[in-house]
mmCIF file of C-alpha atoms and ligand atoms in Angstrom:
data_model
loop_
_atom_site.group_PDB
_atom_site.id
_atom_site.type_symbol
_atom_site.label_atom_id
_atom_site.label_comp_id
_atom_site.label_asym_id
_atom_site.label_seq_id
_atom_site.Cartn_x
_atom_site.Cartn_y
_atom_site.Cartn_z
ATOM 1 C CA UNK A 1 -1.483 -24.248 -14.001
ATOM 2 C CA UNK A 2 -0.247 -22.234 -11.337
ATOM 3 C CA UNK A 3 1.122 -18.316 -13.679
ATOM 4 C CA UNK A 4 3.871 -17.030 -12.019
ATOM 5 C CA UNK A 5 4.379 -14.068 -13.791
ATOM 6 C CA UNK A 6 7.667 -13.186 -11.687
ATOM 7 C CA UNK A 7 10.370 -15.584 -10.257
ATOM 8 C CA UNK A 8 13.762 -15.186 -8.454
ATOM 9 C CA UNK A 9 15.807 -17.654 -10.036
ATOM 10 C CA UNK A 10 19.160 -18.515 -10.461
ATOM 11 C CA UNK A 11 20.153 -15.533 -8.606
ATOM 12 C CA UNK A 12 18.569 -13.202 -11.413
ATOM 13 C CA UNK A 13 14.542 -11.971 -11.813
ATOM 14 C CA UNK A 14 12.760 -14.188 -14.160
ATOM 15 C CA UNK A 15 9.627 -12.948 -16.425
ATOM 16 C CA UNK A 16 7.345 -14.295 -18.567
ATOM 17 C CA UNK A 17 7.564 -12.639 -22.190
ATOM 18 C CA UNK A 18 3.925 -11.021 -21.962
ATOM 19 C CA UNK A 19 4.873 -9.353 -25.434
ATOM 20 C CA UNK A 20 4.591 -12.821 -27.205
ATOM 21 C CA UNK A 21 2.035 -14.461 -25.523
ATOM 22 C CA UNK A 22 0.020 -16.207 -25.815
ATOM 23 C CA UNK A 23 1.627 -17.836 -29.138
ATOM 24 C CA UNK A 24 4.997 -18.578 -27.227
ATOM 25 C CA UNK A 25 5.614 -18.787 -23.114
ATOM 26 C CA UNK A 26 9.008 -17.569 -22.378
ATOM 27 C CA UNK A 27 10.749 -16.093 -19.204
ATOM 28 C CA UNK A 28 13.091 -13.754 -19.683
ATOM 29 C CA UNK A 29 15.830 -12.787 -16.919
ATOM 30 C CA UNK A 30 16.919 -9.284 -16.137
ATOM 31 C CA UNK A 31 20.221 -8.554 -13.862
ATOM 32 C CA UNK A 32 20.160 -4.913 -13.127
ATOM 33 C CA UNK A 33 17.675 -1.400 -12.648
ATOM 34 C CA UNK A 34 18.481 -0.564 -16.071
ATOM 35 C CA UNK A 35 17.367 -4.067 -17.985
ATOM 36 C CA UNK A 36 14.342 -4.233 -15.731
ATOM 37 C CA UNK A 37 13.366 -0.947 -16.271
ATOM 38 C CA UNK A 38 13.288 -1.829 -20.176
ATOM 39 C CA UNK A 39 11.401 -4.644 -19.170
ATOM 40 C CA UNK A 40 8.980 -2.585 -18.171
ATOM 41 C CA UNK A 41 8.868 -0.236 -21.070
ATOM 42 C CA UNK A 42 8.618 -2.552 -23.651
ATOM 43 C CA UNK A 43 5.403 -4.122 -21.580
ATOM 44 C CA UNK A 44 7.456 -7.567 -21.026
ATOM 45 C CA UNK A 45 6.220 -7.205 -17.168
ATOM 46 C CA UNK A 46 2.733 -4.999 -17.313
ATOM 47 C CA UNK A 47 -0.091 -4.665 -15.321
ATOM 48 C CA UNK A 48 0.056 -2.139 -11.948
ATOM 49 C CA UNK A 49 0.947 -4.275 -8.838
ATOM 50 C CA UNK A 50 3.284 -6.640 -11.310
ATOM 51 C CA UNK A 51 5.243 -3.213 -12.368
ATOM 52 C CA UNK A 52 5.874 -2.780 -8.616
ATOM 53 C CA UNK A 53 6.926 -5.918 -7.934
ATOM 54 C CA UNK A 54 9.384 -5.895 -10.933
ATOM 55 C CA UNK A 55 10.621 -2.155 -10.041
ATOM 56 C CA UNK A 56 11.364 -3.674 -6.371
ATOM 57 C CA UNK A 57 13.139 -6.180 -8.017
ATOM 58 C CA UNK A 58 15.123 -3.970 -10.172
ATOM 59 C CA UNK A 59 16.237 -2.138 -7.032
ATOM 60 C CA UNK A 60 17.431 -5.001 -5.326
ATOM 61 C CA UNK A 61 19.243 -6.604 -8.574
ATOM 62 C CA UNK A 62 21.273 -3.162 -8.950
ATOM 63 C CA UNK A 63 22.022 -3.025 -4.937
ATOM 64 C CA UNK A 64 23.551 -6.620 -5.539
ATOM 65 C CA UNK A 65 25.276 -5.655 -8.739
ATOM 66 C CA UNK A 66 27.084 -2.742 -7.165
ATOM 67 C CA UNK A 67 27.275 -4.089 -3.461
ATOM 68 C CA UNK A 68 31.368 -4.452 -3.830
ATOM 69 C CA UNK A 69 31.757 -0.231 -4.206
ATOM 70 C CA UNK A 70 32.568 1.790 -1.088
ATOM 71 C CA UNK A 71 29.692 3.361 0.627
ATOM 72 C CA UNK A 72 29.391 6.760 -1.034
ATOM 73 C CA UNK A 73 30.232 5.400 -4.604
ATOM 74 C CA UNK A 74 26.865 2.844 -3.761
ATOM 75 C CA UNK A 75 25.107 5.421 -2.452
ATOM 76 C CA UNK A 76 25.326 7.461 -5.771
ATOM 77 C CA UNK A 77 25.156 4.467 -8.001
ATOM 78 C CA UNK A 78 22.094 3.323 -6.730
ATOM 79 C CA UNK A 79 20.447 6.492 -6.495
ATOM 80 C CA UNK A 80 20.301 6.358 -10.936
ATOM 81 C CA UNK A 81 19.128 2.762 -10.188
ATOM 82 C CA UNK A 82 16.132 4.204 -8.675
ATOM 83 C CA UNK A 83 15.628 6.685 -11.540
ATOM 84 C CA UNK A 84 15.920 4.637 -14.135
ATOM 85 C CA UNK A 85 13.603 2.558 -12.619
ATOM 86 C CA UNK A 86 10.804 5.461 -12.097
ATOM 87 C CA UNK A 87 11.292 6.848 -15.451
ATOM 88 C CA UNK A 88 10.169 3.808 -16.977
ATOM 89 C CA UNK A 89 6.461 3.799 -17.084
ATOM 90 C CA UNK A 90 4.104 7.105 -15.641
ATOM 91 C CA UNK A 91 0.784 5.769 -14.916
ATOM 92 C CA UNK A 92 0.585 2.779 -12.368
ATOM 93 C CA UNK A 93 1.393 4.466 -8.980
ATOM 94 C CA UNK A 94 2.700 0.823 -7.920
ATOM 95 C CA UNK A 95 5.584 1.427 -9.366
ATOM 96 C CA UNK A 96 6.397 4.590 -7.513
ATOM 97 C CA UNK A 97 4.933 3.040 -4.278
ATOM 98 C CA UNK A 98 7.623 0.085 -4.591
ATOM 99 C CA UNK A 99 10.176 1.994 -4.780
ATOM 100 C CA UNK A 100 9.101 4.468 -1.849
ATOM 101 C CA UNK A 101 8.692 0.988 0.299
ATOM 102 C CA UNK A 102 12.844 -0.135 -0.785
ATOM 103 C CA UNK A 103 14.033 3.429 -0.602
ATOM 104 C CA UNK A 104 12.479 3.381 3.448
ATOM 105 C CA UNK A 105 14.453 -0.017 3.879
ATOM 106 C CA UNK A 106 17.631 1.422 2.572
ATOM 107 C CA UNK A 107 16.939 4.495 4.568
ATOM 108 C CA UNK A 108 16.880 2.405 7.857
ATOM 109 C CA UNK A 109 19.802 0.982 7.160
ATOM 110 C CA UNK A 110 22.163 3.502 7.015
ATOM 111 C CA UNK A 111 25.438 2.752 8.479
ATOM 112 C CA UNK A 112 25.282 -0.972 7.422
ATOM 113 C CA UNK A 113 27.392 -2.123 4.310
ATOM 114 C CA UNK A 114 26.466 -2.440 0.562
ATOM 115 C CA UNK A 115 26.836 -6.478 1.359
ATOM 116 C CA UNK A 116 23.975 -5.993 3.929
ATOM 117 C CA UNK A 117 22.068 -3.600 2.591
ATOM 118 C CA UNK A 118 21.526 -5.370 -0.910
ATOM 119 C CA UNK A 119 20.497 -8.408 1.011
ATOM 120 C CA UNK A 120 17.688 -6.398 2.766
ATOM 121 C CA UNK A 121 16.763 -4.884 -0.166
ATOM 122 C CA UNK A 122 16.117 -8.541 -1.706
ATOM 123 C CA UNK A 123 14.469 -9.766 1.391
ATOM 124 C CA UNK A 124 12.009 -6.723 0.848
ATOM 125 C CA UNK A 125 11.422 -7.461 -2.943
ATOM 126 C CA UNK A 126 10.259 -11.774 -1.974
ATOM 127 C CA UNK A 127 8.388 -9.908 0.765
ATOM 128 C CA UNK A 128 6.375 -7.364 -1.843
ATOM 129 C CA UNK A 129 6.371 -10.427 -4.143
ATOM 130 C CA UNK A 130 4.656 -13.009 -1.113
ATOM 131 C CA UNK A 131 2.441 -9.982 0.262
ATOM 132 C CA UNK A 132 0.810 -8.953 -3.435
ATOM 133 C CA UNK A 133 -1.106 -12.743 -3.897
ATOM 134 C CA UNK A 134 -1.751 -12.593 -0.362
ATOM 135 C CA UNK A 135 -3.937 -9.409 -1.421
ATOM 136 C CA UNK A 136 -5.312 -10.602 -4.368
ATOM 137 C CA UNK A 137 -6.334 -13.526 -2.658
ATOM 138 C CA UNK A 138 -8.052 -11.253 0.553
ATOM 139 C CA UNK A 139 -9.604 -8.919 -2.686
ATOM 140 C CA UNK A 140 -10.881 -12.194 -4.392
ATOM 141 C CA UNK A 141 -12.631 -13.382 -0.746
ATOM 142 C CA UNK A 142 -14.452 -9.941 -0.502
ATOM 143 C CA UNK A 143 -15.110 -9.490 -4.369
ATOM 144 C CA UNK A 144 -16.695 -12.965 -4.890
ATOM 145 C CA UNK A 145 -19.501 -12.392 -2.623
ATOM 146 C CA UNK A 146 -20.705 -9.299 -5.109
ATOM 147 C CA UNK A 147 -21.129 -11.884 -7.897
ATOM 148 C CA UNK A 148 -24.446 -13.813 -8.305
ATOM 149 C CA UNK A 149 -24.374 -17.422 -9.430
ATOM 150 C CA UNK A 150 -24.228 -17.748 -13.132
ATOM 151 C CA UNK A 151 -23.294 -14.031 -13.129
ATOM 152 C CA UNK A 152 -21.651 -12.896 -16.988
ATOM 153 C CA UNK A 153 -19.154 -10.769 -15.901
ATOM 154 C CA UNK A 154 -17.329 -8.683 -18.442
ATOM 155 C CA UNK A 155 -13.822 -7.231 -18.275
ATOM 156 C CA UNK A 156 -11.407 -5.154 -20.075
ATOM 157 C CA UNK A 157 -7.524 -5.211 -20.473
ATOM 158 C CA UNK A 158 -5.480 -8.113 -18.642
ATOM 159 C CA UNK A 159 -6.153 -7.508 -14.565
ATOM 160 C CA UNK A 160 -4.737 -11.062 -14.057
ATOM 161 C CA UNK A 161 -2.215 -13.281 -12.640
ATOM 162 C CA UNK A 162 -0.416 -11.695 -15.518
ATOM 163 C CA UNK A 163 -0.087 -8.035 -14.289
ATOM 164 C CA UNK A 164 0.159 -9.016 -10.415
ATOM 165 C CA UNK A 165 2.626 -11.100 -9.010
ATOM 166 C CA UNK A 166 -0.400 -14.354 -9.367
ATOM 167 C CA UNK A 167 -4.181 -14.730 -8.702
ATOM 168 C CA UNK A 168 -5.085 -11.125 -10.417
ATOM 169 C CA UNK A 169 -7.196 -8.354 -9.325
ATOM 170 C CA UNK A 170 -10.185 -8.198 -11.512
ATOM 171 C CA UNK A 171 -9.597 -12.084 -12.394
ATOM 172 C CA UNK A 172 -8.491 -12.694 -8.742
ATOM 173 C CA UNK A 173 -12.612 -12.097 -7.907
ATOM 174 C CA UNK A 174 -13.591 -14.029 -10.263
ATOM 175 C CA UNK A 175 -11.021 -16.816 -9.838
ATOM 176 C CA UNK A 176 -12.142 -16.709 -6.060
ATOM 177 C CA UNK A 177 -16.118 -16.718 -7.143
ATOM 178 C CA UNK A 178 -15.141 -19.926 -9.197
ATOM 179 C CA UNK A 179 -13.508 -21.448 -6.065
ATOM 180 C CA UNK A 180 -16.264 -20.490 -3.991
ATOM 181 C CA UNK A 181 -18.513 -22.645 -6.326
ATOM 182 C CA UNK A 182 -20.215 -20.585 -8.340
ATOM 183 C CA UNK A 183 -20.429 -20.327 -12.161
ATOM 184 C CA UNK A 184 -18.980 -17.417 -13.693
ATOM 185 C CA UNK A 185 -18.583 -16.792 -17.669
ATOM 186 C CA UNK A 186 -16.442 -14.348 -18.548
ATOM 187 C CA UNK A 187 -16.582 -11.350 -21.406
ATOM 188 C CA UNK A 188 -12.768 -10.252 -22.400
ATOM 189 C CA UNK A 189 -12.626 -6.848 -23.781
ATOM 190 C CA UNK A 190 -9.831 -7.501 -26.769
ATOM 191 C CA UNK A 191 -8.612 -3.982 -25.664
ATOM 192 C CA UNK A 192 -7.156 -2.106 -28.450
ATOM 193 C CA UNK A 193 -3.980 -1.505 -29.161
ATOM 194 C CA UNK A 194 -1.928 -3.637 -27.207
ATOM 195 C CA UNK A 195 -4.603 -6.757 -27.153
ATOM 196 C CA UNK A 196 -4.034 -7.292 -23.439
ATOM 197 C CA UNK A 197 -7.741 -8.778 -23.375
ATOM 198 C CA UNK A 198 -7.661 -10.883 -26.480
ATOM 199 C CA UNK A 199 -4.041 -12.455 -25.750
ATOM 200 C CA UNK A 200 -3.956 -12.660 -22.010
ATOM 201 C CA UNK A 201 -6.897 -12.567 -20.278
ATOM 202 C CA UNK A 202 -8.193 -14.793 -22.699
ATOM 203 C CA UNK A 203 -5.348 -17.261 -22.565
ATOM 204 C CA UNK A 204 -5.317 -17.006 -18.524
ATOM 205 C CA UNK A 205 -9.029 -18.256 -18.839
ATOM 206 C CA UNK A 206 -9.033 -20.824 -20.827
ATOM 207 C CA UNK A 207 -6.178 -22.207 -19.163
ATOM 208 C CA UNK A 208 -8.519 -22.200 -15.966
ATOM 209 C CA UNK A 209 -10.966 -23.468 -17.398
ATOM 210 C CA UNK A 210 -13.125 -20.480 -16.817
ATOM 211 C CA UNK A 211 -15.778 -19.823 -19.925
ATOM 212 C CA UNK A 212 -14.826 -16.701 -21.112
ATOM 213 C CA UNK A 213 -15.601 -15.172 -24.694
ATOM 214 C CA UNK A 214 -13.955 -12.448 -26.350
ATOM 215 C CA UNK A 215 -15.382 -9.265 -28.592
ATOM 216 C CA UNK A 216 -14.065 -6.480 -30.050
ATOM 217 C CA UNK A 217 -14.209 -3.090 -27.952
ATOM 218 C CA UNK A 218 -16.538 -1.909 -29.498
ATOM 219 C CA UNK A 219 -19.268 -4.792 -28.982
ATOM 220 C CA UNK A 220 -19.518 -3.776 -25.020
ATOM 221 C CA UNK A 221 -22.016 -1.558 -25.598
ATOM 222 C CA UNK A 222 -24.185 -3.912 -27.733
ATOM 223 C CA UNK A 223 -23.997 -7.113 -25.423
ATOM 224 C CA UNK A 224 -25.125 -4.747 -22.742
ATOM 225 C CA UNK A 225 -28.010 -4.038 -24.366
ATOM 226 C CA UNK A 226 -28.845 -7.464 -25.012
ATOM 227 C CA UNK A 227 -28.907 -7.854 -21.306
ATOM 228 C CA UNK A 228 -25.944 -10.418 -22.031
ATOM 229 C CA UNK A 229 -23.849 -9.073 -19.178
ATOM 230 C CA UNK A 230 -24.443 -8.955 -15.382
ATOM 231 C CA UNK A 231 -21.511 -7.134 -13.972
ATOM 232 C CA UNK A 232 -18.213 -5.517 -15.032
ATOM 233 C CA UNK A 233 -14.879 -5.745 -13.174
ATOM 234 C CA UNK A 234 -11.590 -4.224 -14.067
ATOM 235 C CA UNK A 235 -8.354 -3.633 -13.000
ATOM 236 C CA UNK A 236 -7.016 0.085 -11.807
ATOM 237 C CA UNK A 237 -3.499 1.594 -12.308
ATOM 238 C CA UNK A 238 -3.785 4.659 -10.252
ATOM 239 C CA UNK A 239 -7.138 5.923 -7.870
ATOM 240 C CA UNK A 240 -6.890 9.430 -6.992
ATOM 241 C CA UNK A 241 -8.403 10.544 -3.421
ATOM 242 C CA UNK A 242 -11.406 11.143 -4.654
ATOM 243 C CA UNK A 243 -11.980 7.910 -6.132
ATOM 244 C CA UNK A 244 -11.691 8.661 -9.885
ATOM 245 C CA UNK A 245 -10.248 5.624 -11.633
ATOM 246 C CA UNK A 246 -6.821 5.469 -14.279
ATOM 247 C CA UNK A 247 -7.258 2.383 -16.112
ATOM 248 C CA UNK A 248 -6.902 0.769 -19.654
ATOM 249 C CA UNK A 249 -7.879 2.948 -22.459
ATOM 250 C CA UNK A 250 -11.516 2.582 -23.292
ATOM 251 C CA UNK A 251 -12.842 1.832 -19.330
ATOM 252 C CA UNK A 252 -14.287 4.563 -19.409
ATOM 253 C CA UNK A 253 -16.345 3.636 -22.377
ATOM 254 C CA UNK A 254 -17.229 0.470 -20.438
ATOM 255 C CA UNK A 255 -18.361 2.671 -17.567
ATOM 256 C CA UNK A 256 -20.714 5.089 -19.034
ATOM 257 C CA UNK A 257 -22.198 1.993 -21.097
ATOM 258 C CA UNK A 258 -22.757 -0.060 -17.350
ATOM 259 C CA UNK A 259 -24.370 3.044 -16.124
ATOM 260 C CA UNK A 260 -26.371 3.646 -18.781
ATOM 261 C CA UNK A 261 -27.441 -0.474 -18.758
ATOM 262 C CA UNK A 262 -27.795 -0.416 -14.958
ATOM 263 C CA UNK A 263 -24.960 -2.845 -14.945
ATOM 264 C CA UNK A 264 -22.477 -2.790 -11.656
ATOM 265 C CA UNK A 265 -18.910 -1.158 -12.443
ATOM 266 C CA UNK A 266 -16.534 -2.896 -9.707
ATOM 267 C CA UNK A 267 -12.782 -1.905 -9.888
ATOM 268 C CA UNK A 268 -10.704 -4.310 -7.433
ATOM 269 C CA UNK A 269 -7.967 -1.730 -6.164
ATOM 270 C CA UNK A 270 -4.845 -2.813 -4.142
ATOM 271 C CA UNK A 271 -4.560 -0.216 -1.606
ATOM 272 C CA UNK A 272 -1.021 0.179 -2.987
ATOM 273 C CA UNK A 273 -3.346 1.587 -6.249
ATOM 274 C CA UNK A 274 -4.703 4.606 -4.453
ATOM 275 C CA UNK A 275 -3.006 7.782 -4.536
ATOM 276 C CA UNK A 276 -3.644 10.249 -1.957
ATOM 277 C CA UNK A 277 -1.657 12.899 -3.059
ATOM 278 C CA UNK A 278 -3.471 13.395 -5.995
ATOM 279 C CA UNK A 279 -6.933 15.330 -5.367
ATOM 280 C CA UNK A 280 -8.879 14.002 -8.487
ATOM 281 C CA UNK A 281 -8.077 11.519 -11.563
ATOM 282 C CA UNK A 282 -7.519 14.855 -13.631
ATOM 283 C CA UNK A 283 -3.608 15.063 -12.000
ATOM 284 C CA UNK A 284 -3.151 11.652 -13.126
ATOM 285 C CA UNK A 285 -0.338 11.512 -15.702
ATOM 286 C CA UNK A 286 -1.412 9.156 -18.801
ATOM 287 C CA UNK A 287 1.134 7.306 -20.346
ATOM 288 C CA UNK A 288 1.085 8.069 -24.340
ATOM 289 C CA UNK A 289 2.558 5.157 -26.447
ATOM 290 C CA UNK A 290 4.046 4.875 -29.618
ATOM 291 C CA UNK A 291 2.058 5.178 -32.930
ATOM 292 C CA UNK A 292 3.261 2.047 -34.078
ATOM 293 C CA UNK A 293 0.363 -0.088 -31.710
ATOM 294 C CA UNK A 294 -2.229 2.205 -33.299
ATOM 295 C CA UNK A 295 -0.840 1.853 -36.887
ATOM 296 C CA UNK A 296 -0.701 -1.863 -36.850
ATOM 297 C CA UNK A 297 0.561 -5.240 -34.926
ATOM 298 C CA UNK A 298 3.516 -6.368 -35.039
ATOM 299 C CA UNK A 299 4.936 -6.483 -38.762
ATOM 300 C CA UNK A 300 1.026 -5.412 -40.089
ATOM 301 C CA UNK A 301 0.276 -2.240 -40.854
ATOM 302 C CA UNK A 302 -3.238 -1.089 -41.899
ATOM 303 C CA UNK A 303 -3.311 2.473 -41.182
ATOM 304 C CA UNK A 304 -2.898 4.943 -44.016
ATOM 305 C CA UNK A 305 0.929 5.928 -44.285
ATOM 306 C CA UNK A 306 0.992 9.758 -43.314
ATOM 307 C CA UNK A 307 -1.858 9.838 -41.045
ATOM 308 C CA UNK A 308 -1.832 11.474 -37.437
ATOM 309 C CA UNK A 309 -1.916 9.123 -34.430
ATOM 310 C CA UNK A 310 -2.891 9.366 -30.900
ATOM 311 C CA UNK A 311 -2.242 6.731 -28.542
ATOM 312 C CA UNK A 312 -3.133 7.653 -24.977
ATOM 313 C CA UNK A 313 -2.924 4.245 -23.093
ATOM 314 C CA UNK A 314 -5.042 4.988 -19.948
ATOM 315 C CA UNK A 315 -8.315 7.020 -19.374
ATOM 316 C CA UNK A 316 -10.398 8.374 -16.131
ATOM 317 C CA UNK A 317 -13.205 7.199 -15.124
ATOM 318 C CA UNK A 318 -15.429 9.429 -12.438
ATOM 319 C CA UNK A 319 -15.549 7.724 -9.095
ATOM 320 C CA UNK A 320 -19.731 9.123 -9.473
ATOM 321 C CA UNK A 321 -19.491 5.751 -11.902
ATOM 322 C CA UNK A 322 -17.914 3.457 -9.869
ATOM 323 C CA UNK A 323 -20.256 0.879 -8.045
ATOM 324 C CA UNK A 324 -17.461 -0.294 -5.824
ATOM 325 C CA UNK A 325 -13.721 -0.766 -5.236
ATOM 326 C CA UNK A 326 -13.057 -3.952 -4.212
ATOM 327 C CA UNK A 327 -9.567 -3.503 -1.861
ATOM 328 C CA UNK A 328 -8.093 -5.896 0.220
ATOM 329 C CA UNK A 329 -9.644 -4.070 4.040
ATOM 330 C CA UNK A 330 -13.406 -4.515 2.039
ATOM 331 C CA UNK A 331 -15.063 -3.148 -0.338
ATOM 332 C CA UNK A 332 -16.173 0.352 -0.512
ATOM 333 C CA UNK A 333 -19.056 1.547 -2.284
ATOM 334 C CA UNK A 334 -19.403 4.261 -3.990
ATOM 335 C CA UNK A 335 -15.950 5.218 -3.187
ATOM 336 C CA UNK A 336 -15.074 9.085 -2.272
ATOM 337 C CA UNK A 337 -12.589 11.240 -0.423
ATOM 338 C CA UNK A 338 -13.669 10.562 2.926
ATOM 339 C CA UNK A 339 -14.216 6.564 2.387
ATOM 340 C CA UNK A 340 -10.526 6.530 0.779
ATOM 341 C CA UNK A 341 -9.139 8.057 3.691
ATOM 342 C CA UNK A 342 -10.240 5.884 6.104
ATOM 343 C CA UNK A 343 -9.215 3.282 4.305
ATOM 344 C CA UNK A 344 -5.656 4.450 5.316
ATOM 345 C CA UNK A 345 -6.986 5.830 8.722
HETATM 346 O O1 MRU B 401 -0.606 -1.086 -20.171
HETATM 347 P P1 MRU B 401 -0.833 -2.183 -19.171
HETATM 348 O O2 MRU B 401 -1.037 -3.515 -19.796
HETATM 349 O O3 MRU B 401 0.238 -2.184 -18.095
HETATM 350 O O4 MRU B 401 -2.193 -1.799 -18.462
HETATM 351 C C1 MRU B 401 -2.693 -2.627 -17.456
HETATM 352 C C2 MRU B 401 -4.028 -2.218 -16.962
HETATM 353 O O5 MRU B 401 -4.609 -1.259 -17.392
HETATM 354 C C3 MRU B 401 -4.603 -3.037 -15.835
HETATM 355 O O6 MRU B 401 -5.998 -3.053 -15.904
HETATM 356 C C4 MRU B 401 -4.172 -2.421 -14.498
HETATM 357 O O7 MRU B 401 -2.791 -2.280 -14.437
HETATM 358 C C5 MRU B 401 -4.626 -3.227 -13.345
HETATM 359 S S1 MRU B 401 -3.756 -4.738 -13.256
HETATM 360 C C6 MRU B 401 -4.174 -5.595 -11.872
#
């Protein structure tokens, strides 16, 4: 079953529900910055490069929406689109990137009418749409030749066909190893609070037919131990210059644990993941969520009434425990300053 997470359709940007899978599979279709932008927030469309194809999206629904005003009344009108769009979520730098990339192709067309320039704008958000497998599928090609045959690999939060625009990142190697013939089992992280591991990456497996087995967070550590793991691979939302690494909460746990076990920490990293302006992962802003994920799911609630919750919903990992980022020029091992900026070089 081919995921397509995002879909143009009917003139309108279609979404799968990812708040209510994996019990129900449901698209959802936004019309404008603002609805997409909720989207967004309330982690309908999640995962890094999928964010940035949705907030490219979002840009090019509102140009449409208010292509019929006079230039300067566009102008300004689509000017909140793009706010409301960057305001949504703080962490995954794709989002930010997108809309850098349609802000340059409505700079360049300056002079042109709202008519045209909303039907660039859309042209641009297929093209980011197209251009995002096509990476996933060049990271897969490098990343698969890192795992051995038979290799256990274990993974943490959803780094799918789910939170890209299809194939994955972290699941895009090993969907790729798969293809390439080998056999791969895979370890899902259930990832606390927001179960990204336990109802998506888990669901995206199994309906691949990939072996994959889920634990608790906490059982990482323990498996490693057991030498019941060979590798780990995960998903990024933001890599600062230096090569530290924003990610799901609790990859950082998984880190120091695959350091301590001798076990390879590979992070496959669109190059639209890395942020040079920031000098290390310290200036990365982490998204903190509601108490409500922490307190309970959905309409449980096991946490004391009264009690004092923290819910930061990404952590940094050193680059010093990074093995490798896996982009779509090569991979690059132990990753710092210097190696990220060729990358762009
Ligand atoms: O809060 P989420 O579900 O948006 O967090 C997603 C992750 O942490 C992913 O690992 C990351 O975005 C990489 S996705 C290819």
């Amino acid at each position: 079953m081919k995921i397509e997470t995002l879909r143009w359709n009917n003139e309108k940007l279609e979404m799968i529900d990812q708040r209510v899978l994996p019990a129900t599979f449901n698209y959802l279709a936004y019309d404008s910055a603002e609805s997409v932008a909720e989207g967004i927030r309330s982690m309908v469309v999640r995962g890094a490069p999928a964010i940035g194809v949705a907030a490219a999206y979002g840009v090019a629904l509102e140009a449409r929406r208010l292509q019929n005003l006079s230039v300067a009344e566009f102008k300004v009108a689509l000017e909140l689109g793009f706010k409301v769009l960057a305001e949504s979520r703080p962490t995954a730098v794709n989002l930010f990137w997108a809309l850098a990339r349609m802000r340059r192709v409505w700079e360049s067309l300056l002079g042109n009418s709202p008519v045209e320039i909303a039907e660039k704008l859309l042209a641009e958000a297929h093209e980011i749409l197209v251009e995002d497998v096509r990476i996933n599928r060049a990271m897969g090609d490098f990343g698969a030749a890192l795992l051995p045959d038979g290799a256990r690999v274990l993974t943490h939060c959803n780094a799918g066909a789910l939170a890209t625009a299809g194939w994955g990142t972290a699941l895009g190697v090993i969907r790729s190893a798969v293809a390439a013939g080998k056999k791969i089992s895979v370890i899902a992280d259930e990832t606390r609070p927001f179960l990204q591991g336990a109802r998506l990456t888990a669901w995206e497996m199994v309906q691949e037919n990939i072996p994959v087995t889920l634990i608790t967070d906490n059982m990482a550590g323990h498996l490693m131990a057991q030498g019941e793991i060979d590798a780990v691979i995960v998903g990024t939302d933001r890599v600062a210059a230096n090569g530290d690494v924003a990610n799901k909460i609790g990859t950082y746990m998984v880190a120091v644990l695959a350091q301590r076990h001798g076990i390879p920490f590979y992070v496959a990293c669109p190059l639209s993941t890395i942020d040079l302006t920031l000098a290390t992962g310290k200036d990365i802003p982490i998204e903190e969520r509601s108490a409500e994920e922490v307190k309970g799911f959905r309409d449980t609630q096991w946490a004391a009434a009264g009690v004092k919750i923290r819910n930061p919903s990404f952590d940094v990992t050193p680059a010093e425990l990074v093995t490798a980022l896996i982009t779509e020029k090569g991979v690059v091992a132990q990753p710092n300053a210097a190696k990220l900026q060729q990358l762009f070089g």
